[in-house]
Amino acid sequence: MLTRWLACGLDPARVTVLRPSGKPVAHGVTVVTAYPAALPAGTTVLLGMKPYQIADVAAGLAPLLTAETRLVSILAGTPIADLRRHFPAPRDVVCAMPNLPVGLGEGVVALYTDAATDAAAKADIAALIAPLGLAEWMGDEALFNQVTALSGCGPAFLFRFIDALSRAGEALGIPADQAARMALATVQGSANMAARASVSPATLADQVASPGGMTRQGLNVLDADNRLLDLLTDTLVAARDRGAAMARGE
Ligand SMILES: NC(=O)C1=CN([C@@H]2O[C@H](COP(=O)(O)OP(=O)(O)OC[C@H]3O[C@@H](n4cnc5c(N)ncnc54)[C@H](O)[C@@H]3O)[C@@H](O)[C@H]2O)C=CC1
Ligand SMILES: O=C(O)[C@@H]1CCC=N1
């Protein structure tokens, strides 16, 4: 997220990162290893540590936050009530679930906030998120683990798909390096085409399939007994359920 914000012109002097390693983050960005005595007025705090670290981090950070500090969390499986319990002072609290392509400005960020959060803060945070890619406000927090499974975890599932397409080509005798290049370029071109198309991906799939041709035979394998759909549903369910377990502290 920071990479993209800096690329879009965010002044690095406005950013401070707290990370225990103290390793540099980006040119001009201050890195600290301990909490300062106070935060400047107007600070937005973005939580990006592992979800299970919330209590440890709150012990040092919560006393620095005021009603005016805006709090944005990207912690998976961490509902807004948990954030408010650990960080009671801020009025404005937003859950954001980004995915890795935000670094290119081609990510997806699911967003949720509650009624206590000011409309102006919501608008400011929407503006902050806008350069990262597609932003989707969720009306129902109960769906947050579901959208995390779809778009937050989604890049990993797509990377697996690219790898599997490549390895399947290799299994059919295509040299490994060529199969890898062709699988990646096929997914990239197809995603770009789907993004620009006026018809759905399902219709596009049918357009590739010449009647009685090769593609239809392949689609028949993916479609038999909803094989691909069931596989992906099971995948999202497993990821979603892990989010629910993390919210229970497991
Ligand atoms: N990896 C992904 O694609 C996504 C991750 N997330 C969330 O981002 C968070 C980080 O996950 P990863 O990037 O996988 O982990 P990571 O290990 O890359 O990042 C963890 C960060 O926490 C910092 N940290 C460790 N201890 C700390 C402490 N006591 N106080 C403050 N900072 C501390 C580390 O310096 C490190 O930068 C998690 O909450 C995860 O749920 C959310 C969306 C997508
Ligand atoms: O694996 C995780 O828990 C986080 C959530 C979305 C992507 N990574």
PDB file of C-alpha atoms and ligand atoms in Angstrom:
ATOM      1  CA  MET A   1       0.000   0.000   0.000  1.00  0.00           C
ATOM      2  CA  LEU A   2       2.794   2.379   0.939  1.00  0.00           C
ATOM      3  CA  THR A   3       4.685   1.619  -2.282  1.00  0.00           C
ATOM      4  CA  ARG A   4       1.674   2.716  -4.289  1.00  0.00           C
ATOM      5  CA  TRP A   5       0.937   5.782  -2.172  1.00  0.00           C
ATOM      6  CA  LEU A   6       4.535   6.941  -2.540  1.00  0.00           C
ATOM      7  CA  ALA A   7       4.442   6.261  -6.296  1.00  0.00           C
ATOM      8  CA  CYS A   8       1.299   8.415  -6.482  1.00  0.00           C
ATOM      9  CA  GLY A   9       3.028  11.345  -4.804  1.00  0.00           C
ATOM     10  CA  LEU A  10       2.549  10.891  -1.066  1.00  0.00           C
ATOM     11  CA  ASP A  11       5.243  12.912   0.685  1.00  0.00           C
ATOM     12  CA  PRO A  12       7.394  10.319   2.488  1.00  0.00           C
ATOM     13  CA  ALA A  13       8.084  12.875   5.224  1.00  0.00           C
ATOM     14  CA  ARG A  14       4.433  12.471   6.278  1.00  0.00           C
ATOM     15  CA  VAL A  15       4.886   8.745   6.939  1.00  0.00           C
ATOM     16  CA  THR A  16       6.306   7.020   9.999  1.00  0.00           C
ATOM     17  CA  VAL A  17       6.537   3.226  10.144  1.00  0.00           C
ATOM     18  CA  LEU A  18       6.957   1.384  13.409  1.00  0.00           C
ATOM     19  CA  ARG A  19       8.617  -1.963  12.874  1.00  0.00           C
ATOM     20  CA  PRO A  20      10.611  -3.861  15.492  1.00  0.00           C
ATOM     21  CA  SER A  21      13.369  -4.750  13.004  1.00  0.00           C
ATOM     22  CA  GLY A  22      14.005  -1.058  12.273  1.00  0.00           C
ATOM     23  CA  LYS A  23      14.787  -1.989   8.653  1.00  0.00           C
ATOM     24  CA  PRO A  24      14.378   0.873   6.165  1.00  0.00           C
ATOM     25  CA  VAL A  25      11.038   0.936   4.335  1.00  0.00           C
ATOM     26  CA  ALA A  26      11.448   3.531   1.586  1.00  0.00           C
ATOM     27  CA  HIS A  27      13.531   6.620   0.915  1.00  0.00           C
ATOM     28  CA  GLY A  28      12.418   9.502   3.139  1.00  0.00           C
ATOM     29  CA  VAL A  29      10.104   7.398   5.309  1.00  0.00           C
ATOM     30  CA  THR A  30      10.972   7.507   9.005  1.00  0.00           C
ATOM     31  CA  VAL A  31      11.249   4.091  10.637  1.00  0.00           C
ATOM     32  CA  VAL A  32      11.034   3.785  14.405  1.00  0.00           C
ATOM     33  CA  THR A  33      11.305   0.770  16.670  1.00  0.00           C
ATOM     34  CA  ALA A  34       9.509   2.257  19.687  1.00  0.00           C
ATOM     35  CA  TYR A  35       6.372   4.324  20.118  1.00  0.00           C
ATOM     36  CA  PRO A  36       6.826   8.092  20.223  1.00  0.00           C
ATOM     37  CA  ALA A  37       5.637  10.074  23.249  1.00  0.00           C
ATOM     38  CA  ALA A  38       2.669  11.409  21.241  1.00  0.00           C
ATOM     39  CA  LEU A  39       1.209  11.364  17.731  1.00  0.00           C
ATOM     40  CA  PRO A  40       0.774  14.547  15.687  1.00  0.00           C
ATOM     41  CA  ALA A  41      -2.784  15.876  15.408  1.00  0.00           C
ATOM     42  CA  GLY A  42      -4.549  14.492  12.338  1.00  0.00           C
ATOM     43  CA  THR A  43      -2.646  11.201  12.344  1.00  0.00           C
ATOM     44  CA  THR A  44      -4.100   8.175  10.584  1.00  0.00           C
ATOM     45  CA  VAL A  45      -2.764   4.928  12.053  1.00  0.00           C
ATOM     46  CA  LEU A  46      -2.690   1.862   9.826  1.00  0.00           C
ATOM     47  CA  LEU A  47      -2.354  -1.453  11.643  1.00  0.00           C
ATOM     48  CA  GLY A  48      -0.419  -4.017   9.581  1.00  0.00           C
ATOM     49  CA  MET A  49       1.072  -6.470  12.065  1.00  0.00           C
ATOM     50  CA  LYS A  50      -0.098 -10.079  12.395  1.00  0.00           C
ATOM     51  CA  PRO A  51      -3.643 -10.328  13.771  1.00  0.00           C
ATOM     52  CA  TYR A  52      -2.593 -12.270  16.888  1.00  0.00           C
ATOM     53  CA  GLN A  53      -0.303  -9.362  17.896  1.00  0.00           C
ATOM     54  CA  ILE A  54      -3.205  -6.967  18.483  1.00  0.00           C
ATOM     55  CA  ALA A  55      -3.088  -7.075  22.294  1.00  0.00           C
ATOM     56  CA  ASP A  56       0.704  -6.532  22.403  1.00  0.00           C
ATOM     57  CA  VAL A  57       0.501  -3.649  19.956  1.00  0.00           C
ATOM     58  CA  ALA A  58      -2.492  -2.110  21.757  1.00  0.00           C
ATOM     59  CA  ALA A  59      -0.531  -2.042  25.023  1.00  0.00           C
ATOM     60  CA  GLY A  60       1.925   0.455  23.492  1.00  0.00           C
ATOM     61  CA  LEU A  61      -0.238   2.171  20.900  1.00  0.00           C
ATOM     62  CA  ALA A  62      -3.712   2.578  22.406  1.00  0.00           C
ATOM     63  CA  PRO A  63      -2.614   5.188  25.016  1.00  0.00           C
ATOM     64  CA  LEU A  64      -1.320   7.412  22.168  1.00  0.00           C
ATOM     65  CA  LEU A  65      -4.610   7.485  20.284  1.00  0.00           C
ATOM     66  CA  THR A  66      -7.222  10.197  20.771  1.00  0.00           C
ATOM     67  CA  ALA A  67     -10.820  10.525  19.609  1.00  0.00           C
ATOM     68  CA  GLU A  68      -9.498  12.317  16.508  1.00  0.00           C
ATOM     69  CA  THR A  69      -6.937   9.672  15.484  1.00  0.00           C
ATOM     70  CA  ARG A  70      -8.196   7.690  12.522  1.00  0.00           C
ATOM     71  CA  LEU A  71      -7.584   3.974  12.755  1.00  0.00           C
ATOM     72  CA  VAL A  72      -7.395   1.715   9.689  1.00  0.00           C
ATOM     73  CA  SER A  73      -6.794  -2.003  10.151  1.00  0.00           C
ATOM     74  CA  ILE A  74      -5.810  -4.568   7.527  1.00  0.00           C
ATOM     75  CA  LEU A  75      -5.738  -7.411  10.063  1.00  0.00           C
ATOM     76  CA  ALA A  76      -7.483 -10.470   8.654  1.00  0.00           C
ATOM     77  CA  GLY A  77     -10.289 -11.965  10.748  1.00  0.00           C
ATOM     78  CA  THR A  78     -10.342  -8.996  13.134  1.00  0.00           C
ATOM     79  CA  PRO A  79     -13.806  -7.454  13.477  1.00  0.00           C
ATOM     80  CA  ILE A  80     -14.355  -3.788  14.231  1.00  0.00           C
ATOM     81  CA  ALA A  81     -15.618  -4.622  17.746  1.00  0.00           C
ATOM     82  CA  ASP A  82     -12.206  -6.159  18.550  1.00  0.00           C
ATOM     83  CA  LEU A  83     -10.469  -3.062  17.233  1.00  0.00           C
ATOM     84  CA  ARG A  84     -12.688  -0.806  19.346  1.00  0.00           C
ATOM     85  CA  ARG A  85     -12.094  -2.984  22.411  1.00  0.00           C
ATOM     86  CA  HIS A  86      -8.310  -2.797  22.036  1.00  0.00           C
ATOM     87  CA  PHE A  87      -8.253   0.823  20.847  1.00  0.00           C
ATOM     88  CA  PRO A  88     -11.159   2.553  22.655  1.00  0.00           C
ATOM     89  CA  ALA A  89     -10.303   6.215  21.921  1.00  0.00           C
ATOM     90  CA  PRO A  90     -10.674   6.748  18.127  1.00  0.00           C
ATOM     91  CA  ARG A  91     -14.115   7.684  16.831  1.00  0.00           C
ATOM     92  CA  ASP A  92     -13.252   6.705  13.253  1.00  0.00           C
ATOM     93  CA  VAL A  93     -12.290   3.054  12.706  1.00  0.00           C
ATOM     94  CA  VAL A  94     -12.182   1.338   9.311  1.00  0.00           C
ATOM     95  CA  CYS A  95     -11.420  -2.268   8.414  1.00  0.00           C
ATOM     96  CA  ALA A  96      -9.653  -2.537   5.059  1.00  0.00           C
ATOM     97  CA  MET A  97      -8.763  -5.785   3.321  1.00  0.00           C
ATOM     98  CA  PRO A  98      -6.278  -5.154   0.521  1.00  0.00           C
ATOM     99  CA  ASN A  99      -4.637  -7.674  -1.747  1.00  0.00           C
ATOM    100  CA  LEU A 100      -1.076  -7.701  -3.038  1.00  0.00           C
ATOM    101  CA  PRO A 101      -1.666  -6.040  -6.451  1.00  0.00           C
ATOM    102  CA  VAL A 102      -2.451  -2.792  -4.582  1.00  0.00           C
ATOM    103  CA  GLY A 103       1.272  -2.153  -5.027  1.00  0.00           C
ATOM    104  CA  LEU A 104       0.568  -1.721  -8.754  1.00  0.00           C
ATOM    105  CA  GLY A 105      -2.642   0.209  -8.252  1.00  0.00           C
ATOM    106  CA  GLU A 106      -4.462  -2.871  -9.550  1.00  0.00           C
ATOM    107  CA  GLY A 107      -5.576  -4.316  -6.246  1.00  0.00           C
ATOM    108  CA  VAL A 108      -8.907  -4.843  -4.575  1.00  0.00           C
ATOM    109  CA  VAL A 109      -9.642  -3.328  -1.168  1.00  0.00           C
ATOM    110  CA  ALA A 110     -12.741  -4.355   0.761  1.00  0.00           C
ATOM    111  CA  LEU A 111     -13.768  -1.737   3.313  1.00  0.00           C
ATOM    112  CA  TYR A 112     -16.100  -1.723   6.272  1.00  0.00           C
ATOM    113  CA  THR A 113     -16.893   0.784   8.944  1.00  0.00           C
ATOM    114  CA  ASP A 114     -19.549   1.204  11.612  1.00  0.00           C
ATOM    115  CA  ALA A 115     -22.121   3.914  12.369  1.00  0.00           C
ATOM    116  CA  ALA A 116     -19.847   5.602  14.926  1.00  0.00           C
ATOM    117  CA  THR A 117     -17.375   6.522  12.190  1.00  0.00           C
ATOM    118  CA  ASP A 118     -17.776  10.028  10.826  1.00  0.00           C
ATOM    119  CA  ALA A 119     -18.898  10.408   7.165  1.00  0.00           C
ATOM    120  CA  ALA A 120     -16.002  12.815   6.499  1.00  0.00           C
ATOM    121  CA  ALA A 121     -13.519  10.238   7.792  1.00  0.00           C
ATOM    122  CA  LYS A 122     -15.094   7.612   5.575  1.00  0.00           C
ATOM    123  CA  ALA A 123     -14.710   9.905   2.562  1.00  0.00           C
ATOM    124  CA  ASP A 124     -11.081  10.703   3.451  1.00  0.00           C
ATOM    125  CA  ILE A 125     -10.218   7.032   3.815  1.00  0.00           C
ATOM    126  CA  ALA A 126     -11.981   6.227   0.535  1.00  0.00           C
ATOM    127  CA  ALA A 127      -9.773   8.872  -1.119  1.00  0.00           C
ATOM    128  CA  LEU A 128      -6.681   7.344   0.494  1.00  0.00           C
ATOM    129  CA  ILE A 129      -7.613   3.888  -0.799  1.00  0.00           C
ATOM    130  CA  ALA A 130      -8.656   5.000  -4.309  1.00  0.00           C
ATOM    131  CA  PRO A 131      -5.156   4.876  -5.914  1.00  0.00           C
ATOM    132  CA  LEU A 132      -4.758   1.251  -4.814  1.00  0.00           C
ATOM    133  CA  GLY A 133      -7.362  -0.179  -7.212  1.00  0.00           C
ATOM    134  CA  LEU A 134     -10.976  -1.277  -6.865  1.00  0.00           C
ATOM    135  CA  ALA A 135     -12.466  -0.252  -3.505  1.00  0.00           C
ATOM    136  CA  GLU A 136     -15.634  -1.994  -2.350  1.00  0.00           C
ATOM    137  CA  TRP A 137     -17.489  -0.853   0.782  1.00  0.00           C
ATOM    138  CA  MET A 138     -19.244  -3.770   2.435  1.00  0.00           C
ATOM    139  CA  GLY A 139     -22.670  -3.069   3.902  1.00  0.00           C
ATOM    140  CA  ASP A 140     -22.495  -6.115   6.154  1.00  0.00           C
ATOM    141  CA  GLU A 141     -19.459  -6.893   8.297  1.00  0.00           C
ATOM    142  CA  ALA A 142     -20.571 -10.523   8.412  1.00  0.00           C
ATOM    143  CA  LEU A 143     -19.328 -10.788   4.805  1.00  0.00           C
ATOM    144  CA  PHE A 144     -15.839  -9.554   5.597  1.00  0.00           C
ATOM    145  CA  ASN A 145     -14.236 -12.984   5.934  1.00  0.00           C
ATOM    146  CA  GLN A 146     -15.922 -14.007   2.685  1.00  0.00           C
ATOM    147  CA  VAL A 147     -14.500 -11.085   0.744  1.00  0.00           C
ATOM    148  CA  THR A 148     -11.121 -11.599   2.377  1.00  0.00           C
ATOM    149  CA  ALA A 149     -11.227 -15.169   1.043  1.00  0.00           C
ATOM    150  CA  LEU A 150     -12.172 -13.981  -2.438  1.00  0.00           C
ATOM    151  CA  SER A 151     -10.017 -10.936  -3.081  1.00  0.00           C
ATOM    152  CA  GLY A 152      -7.551 -10.807  -0.160  1.00  0.00           C
ATOM    153  CA  CYS A 153      -6.423 -14.404  -0.563  1.00  0.00           C
ATOM    154  CA  GLY A 154      -7.451 -14.521  -4.239  1.00  0.00           C
ATOM    155  CA  PRO A 155      -4.044 -13.619  -5.713  1.00  0.00           C
ATOM    156  CA  ALA A 156      -2.561 -16.752  -4.106  1.00  0.00           C
ATOM    157  CA  PHE A 157      -5.281 -18.890  -5.683  1.00  0.00           C
ATOM    158  CA  LEU A 158      -4.674 -17.269  -9.077  1.00  0.00           C
ATOM    159  CA  PHE A 159      -0.907 -17.753  -8.758  1.00  0.00           C
ATOM    160  CA  ARG A 160      -1.607 -21.438  -8.081  1.00  0.00           C
ATOM    161  CA  PHE A 161      -3.814 -21.547 -11.171  1.00  0.00           C
ATOM    162  CA  ILE A 162      -1.093 -20.026 -13.363  1.00  0.00           C
ATOM    163  CA  ASP A 163       1.399 -22.521 -11.971  1.00  0.00           C
ATOM    164  CA  ALA A 164      -0.992 -25.427 -12.527  1.00  0.00           C
ATOM    165  CA  LEU A 165      -1.765 -24.340 -16.108  1.00  0.00           C
ATOM    166  CA  SER A 166       1.946 -24.195 -16.777  1.00  0.00           C
ATOM    167  CA  ARG A 167       2.662 -27.563 -15.172  1.00  0.00           C
ATOM    168  CA  ALA A 168      -0.246 -29.164 -17.023  1.00  0.00           C
ATOM    169  CA  GLY A 169       1.238 -27.892 -20.275  1.00  0.00           C
ATOM    170  CA  GLU A 170       4.587 -29.296 -19.219  1.00  0.00           C
ATOM    171  CA  ALA A 171       2.932 -32.654 -18.484  1.00  0.00           C
ATOM    172  CA  LEU A 172       1.708 -32.628 -22.075  1.00  0.00           C
ATOM    173  CA  GLY A 173       5.275 -32.202 -23.338  1.00  0.00           C
ATOM    174  CA  ILE A 174       5.690 -28.416 -23.679  1.00  0.00           C
ATOM    175  CA  PRO A 175       9.160 -27.281 -22.516  1.00  0.00           C
ATOM    176  CA  ALA A 176       8.862 -25.944 -18.932  1.00  0.00           C
ATOM    177  CA  ASP A 177      10.098 -22.419 -19.639  1.00  0.00           C
ATOM    178  CA  GLN A 178       7.787 -21.991 -22.602  1.00  0.00           C
ATOM    179  CA  ALA A 179       4.811 -23.408 -20.703  1.00  0.00           C
ATOM    180  CA  ALA A 180       5.466 -20.972 -17.831  1.00  0.00           C
ATOM    181  CA  ARG A 181       5.666 -17.955 -20.159  1.00  0.00           C
ATOM    182  CA  MET A 182       2.610 -18.978 -22.140  1.00  0.00           C
ATOM    183  CA  ALA A 183       0.483 -19.765 -19.061  1.00  0.00           C
ATOM    184  CA  LEU A 184       1.272 -16.392 -17.481  1.00  0.00           C
ATOM    185  CA  ALA A 185       0.678 -14.412 -20.690  1.00  0.00           C
ATOM    186  CA  THR A 186      -2.579 -16.295 -21.309  1.00  0.00           C
ATOM    187  CA  VAL A 187      -3.911 -15.438 -17.859  1.00  0.00           C
ATOM    188  CA  GLN A 188      -2.716 -11.830 -18.117  1.00  0.00           C
ATOM    189  CA  GLY A 189      -4.233 -11.284 -21.574  1.00  0.00           C
ATOM    190  CA  SER A 190      -7.467 -13.038 -20.647  1.00  0.00           C
ATOM    191  CA  ALA A 191      -7.871 -10.994 -17.439  1.00  0.00           C
ATOM    192  CA  ASN A 192      -7.260  -7.767 -19.363  1.00  0.00           C
ATOM    193  CA  MET A 193      -9.733  -8.843 -22.029  1.00  0.00           C
ATOM    194  CA  ALA A 194     -12.382  -9.786 -19.462  1.00  0.00           C
ATOM    195  CA  ALA A 195     -11.891  -6.423 -17.745  1.00  0.00           C
ATOM    196  CA  ARG A 196     -12.583  -4.557 -20.998  1.00  0.00           C
ATOM    197  CA  ALA A 197     -15.338  -6.820 -22.356  1.00  0.00           C
ATOM    198  CA  SER A 198     -18.994  -5.894 -22.413  1.00  0.00           C
ATOM    199  CA  VAL A 199     -20.012  -9.508 -21.784  1.00  0.00           C
ATOM    200  CA  SER A 200     -19.412 -11.731 -18.759  1.00  0.00           C
ATOM    201  CA  PRO A 201     -16.461 -14.107 -18.363  1.00  0.00           C
ATOM    202  CA  ALA A 202     -18.919 -16.985 -18.717  1.00  0.00           C
ATOM    203  CA  THR A 203     -19.963 -15.690 -22.166  1.00  0.00           C
ATOM    204  CA  LEU A 204     -16.344 -15.057 -23.136  1.00  0.00           C
ATOM    205  CA  ALA A 205     -15.549 -18.696 -22.343  1.00  0.00           C
ATOM    206  CA  ASP A 206     -18.276 -19.781 -24.719  1.00  0.00           C
ATOM    207  CA  GLN A 207     -16.923 -17.413 -27.375  1.00  0.00           C
ATOM    208  CA  VAL A 208     -13.529 -19.144 -27.246  1.00  0.00           C
ATOM    209  CA  ALA A 209     -15.189 -22.525 -27.731  1.00  0.00           C
ATOM    210  CA  SER A 210     -15.773 -23.274 -31.416  1.00  0.00           C
ATOM    211  CA  PRO A 211     -18.742 -25.627 -31.821  1.00  0.00           C
ATOM    212  CA  GLY A 212     -17.429 -29.188 -31.779  1.00  0.00           C
ATOM    213  CA  GLY A 213     -13.892 -27.912 -31.234  1.00  0.00           C
ATOM    214  CA  MET A 214     -11.059 -28.340 -28.770  1.00  0.00           C
ATOM    215  CA  THR A 215     -12.016 -25.739 -26.124  1.00  0.00           C
ATOM    216  CA  ARG A 216     -15.470 -27.252 -25.589  1.00  0.00           C
ATOM    217  CA  GLN A 217     -13.888 -30.597 -24.781  1.00  0.00           C
ATOM    218  CA  GLY A 218     -11.670 -28.899 -22.203  1.00  0.00           C
ATOM    219  CA  LEU A 219     -14.539 -26.865 -20.721  1.00  0.00           C
ATOM    220  CA  ASN A 220     -16.552 -30.069 -20.405  1.00  0.00           C
ATOM    221  CA  VAL A 221     -13.881 -31.365 -18.016  1.00  0.00           C
ATOM    222  CA  LEU A 222     -13.922 -28.185 -15.885  1.00  0.00           C
ATOM    223  CA  ASP A 223     -17.731 -28.076 -15.920  1.00  0.00           C
ATOM    224  CA  ALA A 224     -18.471 -31.751 -15.254  1.00  0.00           C
ATOM    225  CA  ASP A 225     -20.315 -32.007 -11.933  1.00  0.00           C
ATOM    226  CA  ASN A 226     -19.371 -28.332 -11.326  1.00  0.00           C
ATOM    227  CA  ARG A 227     -15.823 -29.523 -10.727  1.00  0.00           C
ATOM    228  CA  LEU A 228     -14.079 -26.153 -10.917  1.00  0.00           C
ATOM    229  CA  LEU A 229     -16.914 -24.294  -9.178  1.00  0.00           C
ATOM    230  CA  ASP A 230     -16.982 -26.798  -6.322  1.00  0.00           C
ATOM    231  CA  LEU A 231     -13.197 -26.690  -5.993  1.00  0.00           C
ATOM    232  CA  LEU A 232     -13.173 -22.901  -5.728  1.00  0.00           C
ATOM    233  CA  THR A 233     -16.171 -22.869  -3.376  1.00  0.00           C
ATOM    234  CA  ASP A 234     -14.364 -25.309  -1.082  1.00  0.00           C
ATOM    235  CA  THR A 235     -11.243 -23.122  -1.311  1.00  0.00           C
ATOM    236  CA  LEU A 236     -13.084 -19.940  -0.298  1.00  0.00           C
ATOM    237  CA  VAL A 237     -14.970 -21.750   2.468  1.00  0.00           C
ATOM    238  CA  ALA A 238     -11.692 -22.998   3.979  1.00  0.00           C
ATOM    239  CA  ALA A 239     -10.168 -19.507   3.884  1.00  0.00           C
ATOM    240  CA  ARG A 240     -13.364 -17.903   5.234  1.00  0.00           C
ATOM    241  CA  ASP A 241     -13.551 -20.379   8.100  1.00  0.00           C
ATOM    242  CA  ARG A 242      -9.954 -19.632   9.056  1.00  0.00           C
ATOM    243  CA  GLY A 243     -10.907 -15.951   9.327  1.00  0.00           C
ATOM    244  CA  ALA A 244     -13.762 -16.865  11.664  1.00  0.00           C
ATOM    245  CA  ALA A 245     -11.396 -19.028  13.748  1.00  0.00           C
ATOM    246  CA  MET A 246      -8.857 -16.195  13.962  1.00  0.00           C
ATOM    247  CA  ALA A 247     -11.616 -13.883  15.184  1.00  0.00           C
ATOM    248  CA  ARG A 248     -12.215 -16.412  18.008  1.00  0.00           C
ATOM    249  CA  GLY A 249      -8.498 -16.174  18.858  1.00  0.00           C
ATOM    250  CA  GLU A 250      -7.650 -19.661  17.530  1.00  0.00           C
TER     251      GLU A 250
HETATM  252  N1  LIG B   1      -0.274 -10.816   2.836  1.00  0.00           N
HETATM  253  C1  LIG B   1      -1.374 -10.316   2.300  1.00  0.00           C
HETATM  254  O1  LIG B   1      -1.631 -10.404   1.082  1.00  0.00           O
HETATM  255  C2  LIG B   1      -2.370  -9.605   3.171  1.00  0.00           C
HETATM  256  C3  LIG B   1      -2.159  -9.465   4.524  1.00  0.00           C
HETATM  257  N2  LIG B   1      -3.058  -8.827   5.307  1.00  0.00           N
HETATM  258  C4  LIG B   1      -2.809  -8.629   6.726  1.00  0.00           C
HETATM  259  O2  LIG B   1      -1.581  -7.909   6.837  1.00  0.00           O
HETATM  260  C5  LIG B   1      -0.976  -8.199   8.078  1.00  0.00           C
HETATM  261  C6  LIG B   1       0.480  -8.535   7.875  1.00  0.00           C
HETATM  262  O3  LIG B   1       0.560  -9.769   7.217  1.00  0.00           O
HETATM  263  P1  LIG B   1       1.809 -10.127   6.322  1.00  0.00           P
HETATM  264  O4  LIG B   1       2.038  -9.019   5.372  1.00  0.00           O
HETATM  265  O5  LIG B   1       1.576 -11.454   5.785  1.00  0.00           O
HETATM  266  O6  LIG B   1       2.942 -10.206   7.421  1.00  0.00           O
HETATM  267  P2  LIG B   1       4.431  -9.622   7.441  1.00  0.00           P
HETATM  268  O7  LIG B   1       5.202 -10.522   8.318  1.00  0.00           O
HETATM  269  O8  LIG B   1       4.909  -9.360   6.054  1.00  0.00           O
HETATM  270  O9  LIG B   1       4.233  -8.204   8.124  1.00  0.00           O
HETATM  271  C7  LIG B   1       4.091  -8.077   9.506  1.00  0.00           C
HETATM  272  C8  LIG B   1       4.625  -6.703   9.900  1.00  0.00           C
HETATM  273  O10 LIG B   1       4.380  -6.504  11.269  1.00  0.00           O
HETATM  274  C9  LIG B   1       5.484  -5.824  11.806  1.00  0.00           C
HETATM  275  N3  LIG B   1       5.515  -6.090  13.240  1.00  0.00           N
HETATM  276  C10 LIG B   1       5.902  -7.229  13.876  1.00  0.00           C
HETATM  277  N4  LIG B   1       5.782  -7.079  15.203  1.00  0.00           N
HETATM  278  C11 LIG B   1       5.295  -5.840  15.415  1.00  0.00           C
HETATM  279  C12 LIG B   1       4.970  -5.104  16.566  1.00  0.00           C
HETATM  280  N5  LIG B   1       5.097  -5.625  17.789  1.00  0.00           N
HETATM  281  N6  LIG B   1       4.495  -3.850  16.409  1.00  0.00           N
HETATM  282  C13 LIG B   1       4.338  -3.326  15.183  1.00  0.00           C
HETATM  283  N7  LIG B   1       4.646  -3.970  14.046  1.00  0.00           N
HETATM  284  C14 LIG B   1       5.113  -5.198  14.170  1.00  0.00           C
HETATM  285  C15 LIG B   1       6.686  -6.355  11.068  1.00  0.00           C
HETATM  286  O11 LIG B   1       7.717  -5.398  11.071  1.00  0.00           O
HETATM  287  C16 LIG B   1       6.117  -6.567   9.664  1.00  0.00           C
HETATM  288  O12 LIG B   1       6.340  -5.441   8.851  1.00  0.00           O
HETATM  289  C17 LIG B   1      -1.786  -9.316   8.718  1.00  0.00           C
HETATM  290  O13 LIG B   1      -2.625  -8.745   9.701  1.00  0.00           O
HETATM  291  C18 LIG B   1      -2.619  -9.878   7.563  1.00  0.00           C
HETATM  292  O14 LIG B   1      -3.846 -10.371   8.013  1.00  0.00           O
HETATM  293  C19 LIG B   1      -4.171  -8.259   4.782  1.00  0.00           C
HETATM  294  C20 LIG B   1      -4.430  -8.366   3.451  1.00  0.00           C
HETATM  295  C21 LIG B   1      -3.573  -9.047   2.538  1.00  0.00           C
HETATM  296  O1  LIG B   2      -3.458 -15.103   4.645  1.00  0.00           O
HETATM  297  C1  LIG B   2      -3.950 -14.199   5.340  1.00  0.00           C
HETATM  298  O2  LIG B   2      -4.413 -14.417   6.461  1.00  0.00           O
HETATM  299  C2  LIG B   2      -4.002 -12.799   4.771  1.00  0.00           C
HETATM  300  C3  LIG B   2      -5.408 -12.365   4.545  1.00  0.00           C
HETATM  301  C4  LIG B   2      -5.518 -12.073   3.085  1.00  0.00           C
HETATM  302  C5  LIG B   2      -4.227 -12.394   2.559  1.00  0.00           C
HETATM  303  N1  LIG B   2      -3.400 -12.748   3.474  1.00  0.00           N
END
